[in-house]
PDB file of C-alpha atoms and ligand atoms in Angstrom:
ATOM      1  CA  MET A   1      -8.522  -5.471   9.835  1.00 70.00           C
ATOM      2  CA  ALA A   2      -6.192  -2.960  11.437  1.00 76.00           C
ATOM      3  CA  THR A   3      -5.886  -3.432  15.190  1.00 79.00           C
ATOM      4  CA  TRP A   4      -3.443  -2.382  17.882  1.00 85.00           C
ATOM      5  CA  SER A   5       0.079  -3.846  17.903  1.00 88.00           C
ATOM      6  CA  ASN A   6      -0.416  -5.464  14.515  1.00 87.00           C
ATOM      7  CA  PHE A   7       2.993  -6.744  13.453  1.00 88.00           C
ATOM      8  CA  ASN A   8       1.981  -7.811   9.971  1.00 89.00           C
ATOM      9  CA  LEU A   9       0.363  -6.240   6.946  1.00 91.00           C
ATOM     10  CA  GLN A  10      -3.375  -5.705   7.080  1.00 92.00           C
ATOM     11  CA  ASN A  11      -5.509  -8.393   5.513  1.00 92.00           C
ATOM     12  CA  SER A  12      -5.999  -7.861   1.817  1.00 94.00           C
ATOM     13  CA  ALA A  13      -9.299  -6.713   0.390  1.00 95.00           C
ATOM     14  CA  SER A  14      -8.096  -6.677  -3.207  1.00 96.00           C
ATOM     15  CA  PRO A  15      -6.289  -9.140  -5.517  1.00 95.00           C
ATOM     16  CA  LEU A  16      -3.266  -6.844  -5.867  1.00 96.00           C
ATOM     17  CA  MET A  17      -2.798  -6.533  -2.109  1.00 96.00           C
ATOM     18  CA  GLU A  18      -2.920 -10.321  -1.910  1.00 96.00           C
ATOM     19  CA  GLN A  19      -0.035 -10.483  -4.392  1.00 97.00           C
ATOM     20  CA  ILE A  20       1.881  -7.838  -2.428  1.00 97.00           C
ATOM     21  CA  ILE A  21       1.513  -9.919   0.765  1.00 97.00           C
ATOM     22  CA  PHE A  22       2.703 -13.056  -1.070  1.00 97.00           C
ATOM     23  CA  PHE A  23       5.757 -11.161  -2.312  1.00 97.00           C
ATOM     24  CA  HIS A  24       6.451  -9.741   1.141  1.00 97.00           C
ATOM     25  CA  ASP A  25       6.353 -13.215   2.712  1.00 97.00           C
ATOM     26  CA  HIS A  26       8.546 -14.652  -0.049  1.00 97.00           C
ATOM     27  CA  THR A  27      11.173 -11.918   0.354  1.00 97.00           C
ATOM     28  CA  LEU A  28      11.044 -12.100   4.148  1.00 97.00           C
ATOM     29  CA  ILE A  29      11.806 -15.840   4.056  1.00 97.00           C
ATOM     30  CA  ILE A  30      14.881 -15.179   1.882  1.00 97.00           C
ATOM     31  CA  LEU A  31      15.914 -12.369   4.238  1.00 97.00           C
ATOM     32  CA  ILE A  32      15.616 -14.635   7.287  1.00 97.00           C
ATOM     33  CA  MET A  33      17.680 -17.345   5.587  1.00 97.00           C
ATOM     34  CA  ILE A  34      20.450 -14.830   4.766  1.00 97.00           C
ATOM     35  CA  THR A  35      20.398 -13.404   8.306  1.00 98.00           C
ATOM     36  CA  ILE A  36      20.677 -16.849   9.865  1.00 98.00           C
ATOM     37  CA  LEU A  37      23.538 -17.868   7.537  1.00 96.00           C
ATOM     38  CA  VAL A  38      25.536 -14.648   8.011  1.00 96.00           C
ATOM     39  CA  GLY A  39      24.841 -14.647  11.755  1.00 97.00           C
ATOM     40  CA  TYR A  40      26.085 -18.216  12.049  1.00 96.00           C
ATOM     41  CA  LEU A  41      29.242 -17.390  10.100  1.00 94.00           C
ATOM     42  CA  MET A  42      29.976 -14.273  12.166  1.00 95.00           C
ATOM     43  CA  ILE A  43      29.580 -16.078  15.475  1.00 96.00           C
ATOM     44  CA  ASN A  44      31.754 -18.877  14.099  1.00 94.00           C
ATOM     45  CA  LEU A  45      34.559 -16.434  13.258  1.00 91.00           C
ATOM     46  CA  PHE A  46      34.984 -15.658  16.955  1.00 92.00           C
ATOM     47  CA  PHE A  47      35.443 -19.243  18.053  1.00 92.00           C
ATOM     48  CA  ASN A  48      37.255 -21.148  15.294  1.00 88.00           C
ATOM     49  CA  LYS A  49      40.967 -21.805  15.044  1.00 86.00           C
ATOM     50  CA  TYR A  50      41.202 -22.100  11.233  1.00 82.00           C
ATOM     51  CA  ILE A  51      44.439 -20.139  10.911  1.00 84.00           C
ATOM     52  CA  ASN A  52      46.566 -20.313   7.779  1.00 86.00           C
ATOM     53  CA  ARG A  53      49.532 -17.929   7.632  1.00 88.00           C
ATOM     54  CA  PHE A  54      50.238 -18.696   3.965  1.00 90.00           C
ATOM     55  CA  LEU A  55      46.710 -18.198   2.574  1.00 89.00           C
ATOM     56  CA  LEU A  56      46.824 -15.774  -0.380  1.00 92.00           C
ATOM     57  CA  GLU A  57      43.827 -16.641  -2.525  1.00 93.00           C
ATOM     58  CA  GLY A  58      40.770 -18.860  -2.673  1.00 92.00           C
ATOM     59  CA  GLN A  59      39.288 -18.672  -6.121  1.00 96.00           C
ATOM     60  CA  MET A  60      36.677 -21.371  -5.671  1.00 95.00           C
ATOM     61  CA  ILE A  61      35.091 -19.807  -2.559  1.00 93.00           C
ATOM     62  CA  GLU A  62      35.133 -16.384  -4.232  1.00 96.00           C
ATOM     63  CA  LEU A  63      33.350 -17.857  -7.221  1.00 97.00           C
ATOM     64  CA  ILE A  64      30.708 -19.364  -4.921  1.00 96.00           C
ATOM     65  CA  TRP A  65      30.128 -16.259  -2.821  1.00 94.00           C
ATOM     66  CA  THR A  66      29.787 -14.157  -5.958  1.00 97.00           C
ATOM     67  CA  ILE A  67      27.346 -16.391  -7.813  1.00 97.00           C
ATOM     68  CA  LEU A  68      25.121 -17.391  -4.866  1.00 95.00           C
ATOM     69  CA  PRO A  69      24.010 -13.798  -4.024  1.00 96.00           C
ATOM     70  CA  THR A  70      23.406 -13.163  -7.734  1.00 97.00           C
ATOM     71  CA  ILE A  71      21.043 -16.118  -7.936  1.00 97.00           C
ATOM     72  CA  THR A  72      19.366 -15.008  -4.688  1.00 96.00           C
ATOM     73  CA  LEU A  73      18.803 -11.518  -6.092  1.00 97.00           C
ATOM     74  CA  ILE A  74      17.246 -12.950  -9.249  1.00 98.00           C
ATOM     75  CA  PHE A  75      14.782 -14.885  -7.081  1.00 97.00           C
ATOM     76  CA  ILE A  76      13.689 -11.545  -5.593  1.00 97.00           C
ATOM     77  CA  ALA A  77      13.959  -9.386  -8.724  1.00 98.00           C
ATOM     78  CA  LEU A  78      11.789 -11.483 -11.047  1.00 98.00           C
ATOM     79  CA  PRO A  79       8.702 -11.688  -8.743  1.00 97.00           C
ATOM     80  CA  SER A  80       9.243  -8.001  -7.918  1.00 97.00           C
ATOM     81  CA  LEU A  81       9.101  -7.018 -11.601  1.00 98.00           C
ATOM     82  CA  ARG A  82       6.026  -9.201 -12.121  1.00 97.00           C
ATOM     83  CA  LEU A  83       4.331  -7.387  -9.221  1.00 97.00           C
ATOM     84  CA  LEU A  84       5.412  -3.980 -10.513  1.00 96.00           C
ATOM     85  CA  TYR A  85       3.770  -4.545 -13.876  1.00 96.00           C
ATOM     86  CA  LEU A  86       0.667  -6.135 -12.311  1.00 95.00           C
ATOM     87  CA  LEU A  87       0.176  -3.028 -10.151  1.00 95.00           C
ATOM     88  CA  ASP A  88       0.558  -0.730 -13.133  1.00 93.00           C
ATOM     89  CA  GLU A  89      -1.900  -2.516 -15.413  1.00 91.00           C
ATOM     90  CA  LEU A  90      -5.384  -1.073 -15.629  1.00 91.00           C
ATOM     91  CA  ASN A  91      -7.903  -3.204 -17.468  1.00 87.00           C
ATOM     92  CA  ASN A  92     -11.071  -1.517 -18.703  1.00 92.00           C
ATOM     93  CA  PRO A  93     -12.191   0.384 -15.582  1.00 94.00           C
ATOM     94  CA  LEU A  94     -15.858   0.833 -14.799  1.00 94.00           C
ATOM     95  CA  ILE A  95     -15.534   4.255 -13.192  1.00 94.00           C
ATOM     96  CA  THR A  96     -12.878   6.824 -12.401  1.00 96.00           C
ATOM     97  CA  LEU A  97     -12.373   8.447  -9.019  1.00 96.00           C
ATOM     98  CA  LYS A  98     -10.271  11.573  -8.894  1.00 97.00           C
ATOM     99  CA  SER A  99      -8.802  12.353  -5.499  1.00 96.00           C
ATOM    100  CA  ILE A 100      -7.178  15.698  -4.817  1.00 97.00           C
ATOM    101  CA  GLY A 101      -4.941  16.330  -1.829  1.00 96.00           C
ATOM    102  CA  HIS A 102      -5.136  19.611   0.053  1.00 96.00           C
ATOM    103  CA  GLN A 103      -3.598  20.921   3.269  1.00 93.00           C
ATOM    104  CA  TRP A 104      -5.168  19.129   5.044  1.00 94.00           C
ATOM    105  CA  TYR A 105      -8.057  17.156   3.610  1.00 96.00           C
ATOM    106  CA  TRP A 106      -8.919  15.169   0.512  1.00 97.00           C
ATOM    107  CA  SER A 107     -11.510  16.089  -2.054  1.00 97.00           C
ATOM    108  CA  TYR A 108     -13.016  13.716  -4.569  1.00 97.00           C
ATOM    109  CA  GLU A 109     -14.570  13.929  -8.010  1.00 96.00           C
ATOM    110  CA  TYR A 110     -16.512  11.245  -9.846  1.00 95.00           C
ATOM    111  CA  SER A 111     -15.591  12.449 -13.317  1.00 92.00           C
ATOM    112  CA  ASP A 112     -17.988  10.081 -15.119  1.00 93.00           C
ATOM    113  CA  PHE A 113     -21.001  11.819 -13.621  1.00 92.00           C
ATOM    114  CA  ASN A 114     -22.114  15.441 -13.564  1.00 87.00           C
ATOM    115  CA  HIS A 115     -21.308  17.406 -10.445  1.00 86.00           C
ATOM    116  CA  VAL A 116     -20.548  14.485  -8.164  1.00 93.00           C
ATOM    117  CA  SER A 117     -17.740  15.890  -6.057  1.00 94.00           C
ATOM    118  CA  PHE A 118     -17.162  16.602  -2.388  1.00 95.00           C
ATOM    119  CA  ASP A 119     -14.584  17.411   0.273  1.00 96.00           C
ATOM    120  CA  SER A 120     -13.739  14.766   2.840  1.00 96.00           C
ATOM    121  CA  TYR A 121     -12.714  16.088   6.255  1.00 96.00           C
ATOM    122  CA  MET A 122     -11.811  14.152   9.375  1.00 95.00           C
ATOM    123  CA  ILE A 123     -14.497  14.432  12.037  1.00 93.00           C
ATOM    124  CA  ASN A 124     -14.178  14.732  15.793  1.00 92.00           C
ATOM    125  CA  TYR A 125     -14.024  11.580  17.822  1.00 89.00           C
ATOM    126  CA  ASP A 126     -17.246  10.887  19.656  1.00 85.00           C
ATOM    127  CA  LYS A 127     -16.694   8.491  22.566  1.00 85.00           C
ATOM    128  CA  SER A 128     -20.385   7.730  22.938  1.00 87.00           C
ATOM    129  CA  ASN A 129     -20.744   6.607  19.319  1.00 85.00           C
ATOM    130  CA  ILE A 130     -19.425   3.064  18.839  1.00 84.00           C
ATOM    131  CA  ASP A 131     -19.385   3.474  15.019  1.00 84.00           C
ATOM    132  CA  ASN A 132     -16.918   6.327  15.287  1.00 88.00           C
ATOM    133  CA  PHE A 133     -13.311   5.584  14.285  1.00 88.00           C
ATOM    134  CA  ARG A 134     -10.866   7.874  16.082  1.00 89.00           C
ATOM    135  CA  LEU A 135      -8.643   9.885  13.688  1.00 91.00           C
ATOM    136  CA  LEU A 136      -9.972   7.856  10.732  1.00 92.00           C
ATOM    137  CA  ASP A 137     -13.593   8.865  10.345  1.00 93.00           C
ATOM    138  CA  VAL A 138     -14.560  11.467   7.742  1.00 95.00           C
ATOM    139  CA  ASP A 139     -17.695  13.483   7.082  1.00 93.00           C
ATOM    140  CA  ASN A 140     -18.026  12.367   3.453  1.00 94.00           C
ATOM    141  CA  ARG A 141     -16.947   8.833   2.593  1.00 95.00           C
ATOM    142  CA  ILE A 142     -15.792   7.641  -0.798  1.00 96.00           C
ATOM    143  CA  ILE A 143     -18.492   5.325  -2.112  1.00 96.00           C
ATOM    144  CA  LEU A 144     -17.272   2.674  -4.537  1.00 97.00           C
ATOM    145  CA  PRO A 145     -18.817  -0.458  -6.049  1.00 97.00           C
ATOM    146  CA  MET A 146     -17.191  -3.758  -5.089  1.00 96.00           C
ATOM    147  CA  ASN A 147     -16.016  -6.358  -7.634  1.00 96.00           C
ATOM    148  CA  ASN A 148     -15.266  -3.758 -10.270  1.00 95.00           C
ATOM    149  CA  GLN A 149     -12.119  -2.259 -11.733  1.00 96.00           C
ATOM    150  CA  ILE A 150     -11.817   1.337 -10.563  1.00 96.00           C
ATOM    151  CA  ARG A 151      -9.399   3.910 -11.881  1.00 96.00           C
ATOM    152  CA  ILE A 152      -7.953   6.361  -9.364  1.00 96.00           C
ATOM    153  CA  MET A 153      -6.525   9.664 -10.562  1.00 96.00           C
ATOM    154  CA  VAL A 154      -4.461  11.413  -7.893  1.00 97.00           C
ATOM    155  CA  THR A 155      -3.227  14.974  -7.719  1.00 97.00           C
ATOM    156  CA  ALA A 156      -2.732  17.796  -5.203  1.00 97.00           C
ATOM    157  CA  THR A 157      -3.211  21.544  -5.024  1.00 96.00           C
ATOM    158  CA  ASP A 158      -0.547  22.713  -2.570  1.00 95.00           C
ATOM    159  CA  VAL A 159       2.166  20.294  -1.416  1.00 96.00           C
ATOM    160  CA  ILE A 160       2.886  16.600  -1.981  1.00 97.00           C
ATOM    161  CA  HIS A 161       0.448  14.226  -0.279  1.00 97.00           C
ATOM    162  CA  SER A 162       0.119  10.482  -0.669  1.00 97.00           C
ATOM    163  CA  TRP A 163      -3.116   8.607  -1.197  1.00 97.00           C
ATOM    164  CA  THR A 164      -2.579   5.372   0.711  1.00 96.00           C
ATOM    165  CA  VAL A 165      -5.018   2.570   1.520  1.00 96.00           C
ATOM    166  CA  PRO A 166      -3.069  -0.440   2.867  1.00 94.00           C
ATOM    167  CA  SER A 167      -5.785  -3.093   2.648  1.00 95.00           C
ATOM    168  CA  LEU A 168      -6.329  -2.309  -1.041  1.00 95.00           C
ATOM    169  CA  GLY A 169      -2.643  -2.166  -1.940  1.00 94.00           C
ATOM    170  CA  VAL A 170      -2.737   1.456  -3.072  1.00 95.00           C
ATOM    171  CA  LYS A 171      -0.035   3.989  -2.270  1.00 96.00           C
ATOM    172  CA  ILE A 172       0.475   6.786  -4.736  1.00 96.00           C
ATOM    173  CA  ASP A 173       1.841  10.289  -4.382  1.00 96.00           C
ATOM    174  CA  ALA A 174      -0.383  13.298  -4.987  1.00 97.00           C
ATOM    175  CA  ASN A 175       1.771  15.930  -6.653  1.00 97.00           C
ATOM    176  CA  PRO A 176       0.736  19.473  -7.556  1.00 97.00           C
ATOM    177  CA  GLY A 177       0.775  19.912 -11.341  1.00 96.00           C
ATOM    178  CA  ARG A 178       0.779  16.218 -12.041  1.00 97.00           C
ATOM    179  CA  LEU A 179      -1.953  13.624 -12.474  1.00 97.00           C
ATOM    180  CA  ASN A 180      -1.021  10.140 -11.289  1.00 96.00           C
ATOM    181  CA  GLN A 181      -3.005   7.026 -12.105  1.00 96.00           C
ATOM    182  CA  THR A 182      -3.530   3.821 -10.213  1.00 96.00           C
ATOM    183  CA  ASN A 183      -6.269   1.254  -9.919  1.00 95.00           C
ATOM    184  CA  LEU A 184      -8.093  -0.850  -7.387  1.00 94.00           C
ATOM    185  CA  PHE A 185     -10.523  -3.716  -7.245  1.00 96.00           C
ATOM    186  CA  ILE A 186     -12.355  -4.242  -3.952  1.00 96.00           C
ATOM    187  CA  ASN A 187     -13.195  -7.858  -3.129  1.00 95.00           C
ATOM    188  CA  ARG A 188     -15.914  -7.366  -0.581  1.00 95.00           C
ATOM    189  CA  PRO A 189     -18.298  -4.849   0.967  1.00 96.00           C
ATOM    190  CA  GLY A 190     -17.029  -2.929   3.973  1.00 94.00           C
ATOM    191  CA  ILE A 191     -15.210   0.187   5.059  1.00 95.00           C
ATOM    192  CA  PHE A 192     -11.532   0.574   4.235  1.00 95.00           C
ATOM    193  CA  PHE A 193      -9.237   3.156   5.755  1.00 95.00           C
ATOM    194  CA  GLY A 194      -6.176   4.966   4.615  1.00 95.00           C
ATOM    195  CA  GLN A 195      -4.076   7.914   5.622  1.00 95.00           C
ATOM    196  CA  CYS A 196      -1.845  10.416   3.901  1.00 96.00           C
ATOM    197  CA  SER A 197       1.691   9.032   3.883  1.00 95.00           C
ATOM    198  CA  GLU A 198       3.763  11.921   2.646  1.00 96.00           C
ATOM    199  CA  ILE A 199       4.856  14.387   5.336  1.00 95.00           C
ATOM    200  CA  CYS A 200       2.790  17.348   4.163  1.00 95.00           C
ATOM    201  CA  GLY A 201       2.603  19.711   7.126  1.00 93.00           C
ATOM    202  CA  ALA A 202       1.269  20.203  10.625  1.00 95.00           C
ATOM    203  CA  ASN A 203      -1.969  18.284  10.122  1.00 95.00           C
ATOM    204  CA  HIS A 204      -0.484  15.487   8.014  1.00 96.00           C
ATOM    205  CA  SER A 205      -1.892  12.931  10.469  1.00 95.00           C
ATOM    206  CA  PHE A 206      -5.398  14.271  10.171  1.00 96.00           C
ATOM    207  CA  MET A 207      -6.413  13.766   6.553  1.00 96.00           C
ATOM    208  CA  PRO A 208      -7.722  10.195   6.571  1.00 96.00           C
ATOM    209  CA  ILE A 209      -9.204   8.292   3.652  1.00 96.00           C
ATOM    210  CA  MET A 210     -12.412   6.336   4.172  1.00 96.00           C
ATOM    211  CA  ILE A 211     -13.793   4.085   1.441  1.00 96.00           C
ATOM    212  CA  GLU A 212     -17.213   2.506   1.707  1.00 96.00           C
ATOM    213  CA  SER A 213     -17.479  -0.466  -0.608  1.00 97.00           C
ATOM    214  CA  ILE A 214     -21.036  -1.411  -1.599  1.00 97.00           C
ATOM    215  CA  SER A 215     -22.783  -3.468  -4.279  1.00 97.00           C
ATOM    216  CA  ILE A 216     -23.078  -2.000  -7.767  1.00 96.00           C
ATOM    217  CA  LYS A 217     -26.857  -1.798  -7.385  1.00 96.00           C
ATOM    218  CA  ASN A 218     -26.568   0.372  -4.281  1.00 96.00           C
ATOM    219  CA  PHE A 219     -23.834   2.406  -5.921  1.00 96.00           C
ATOM    220  CA  ILE A 220     -26.088   3.289  -8.876  1.00 95.00           C
ATOM    221  CA  ASN A 221     -28.766   4.191  -6.374  1.00 95.00           C
ATOM    222  CA  TRP A 222     -26.339   6.473  -4.526  1.00 95.00           C
ATOM    223  CA  ILE A 223     -25.213   8.206  -7.723  1.00 94.00           C
ATOM    224  CA  ASN A 224     -28.817   8.710  -8.872  1.00 93.00           C
ATOM    225  CA  ASN A 225     -29.827  10.292  -5.583  1.00 91.00           C
ATOM    226  CA  TYR A 226     -26.697  12.458  -5.280  1.00 86.00           C
ATOM    227  CA  SER A 227     -27.569  16.106  -4.968  1.00 72.00           C
TER     228      SER A 227
HETATM  229 CU1  CUA B   1      -1.179  15.039   3.224  1.00 82.99          CU
HETATM  230 CU2  CUA B   1       0.513  14.075   4.656  1.00 82.99          CU
END
């Protein structure tokens, strides 16, 4: 859950976000090891007395400090490519959600059903209402069934926006004149938040994304009763 002063990524609510967190931790460990090694060497340079006036070449050390970073990069590149292709793969989605970015709100269409579409505006913060999320709450939530593959189609009507939901591992640009595809799979019921993350104008901060994840039975009920 997102809270104040959170230094880390939000907890994952989807299998892909879990993989992203694993990759982040893996890469961060390598980064820390490199920083410690280079830091140690740099500090050492100030204090040692290894002076050799006749040193012209050192082929062995050059061989080592060329090959070691190469191997290190491979250890990052291979898991990165695996993740890239995992994120891109969409396996037999149950439903499709089309989200359209506007200045400055999102609108949504459930293309599998007739006339299920709505605009989703941020609503005013109400101090007295404990269920109200400041700058994140919207008037019409996205309703999605949990434990199902969902296809997301993303586009925009005016400028570039970005449909981003950190806990579900989704971040995809919404471009005018282009239809982008991504996918998500929500692990559990709950409410998941996102915000636009492409600087799109004065009210860029005020076009939040709010997903309500419910069971498939309740989702069918919601679709049937949609007017
Ligand atoms: Cu839309 Cu920033």
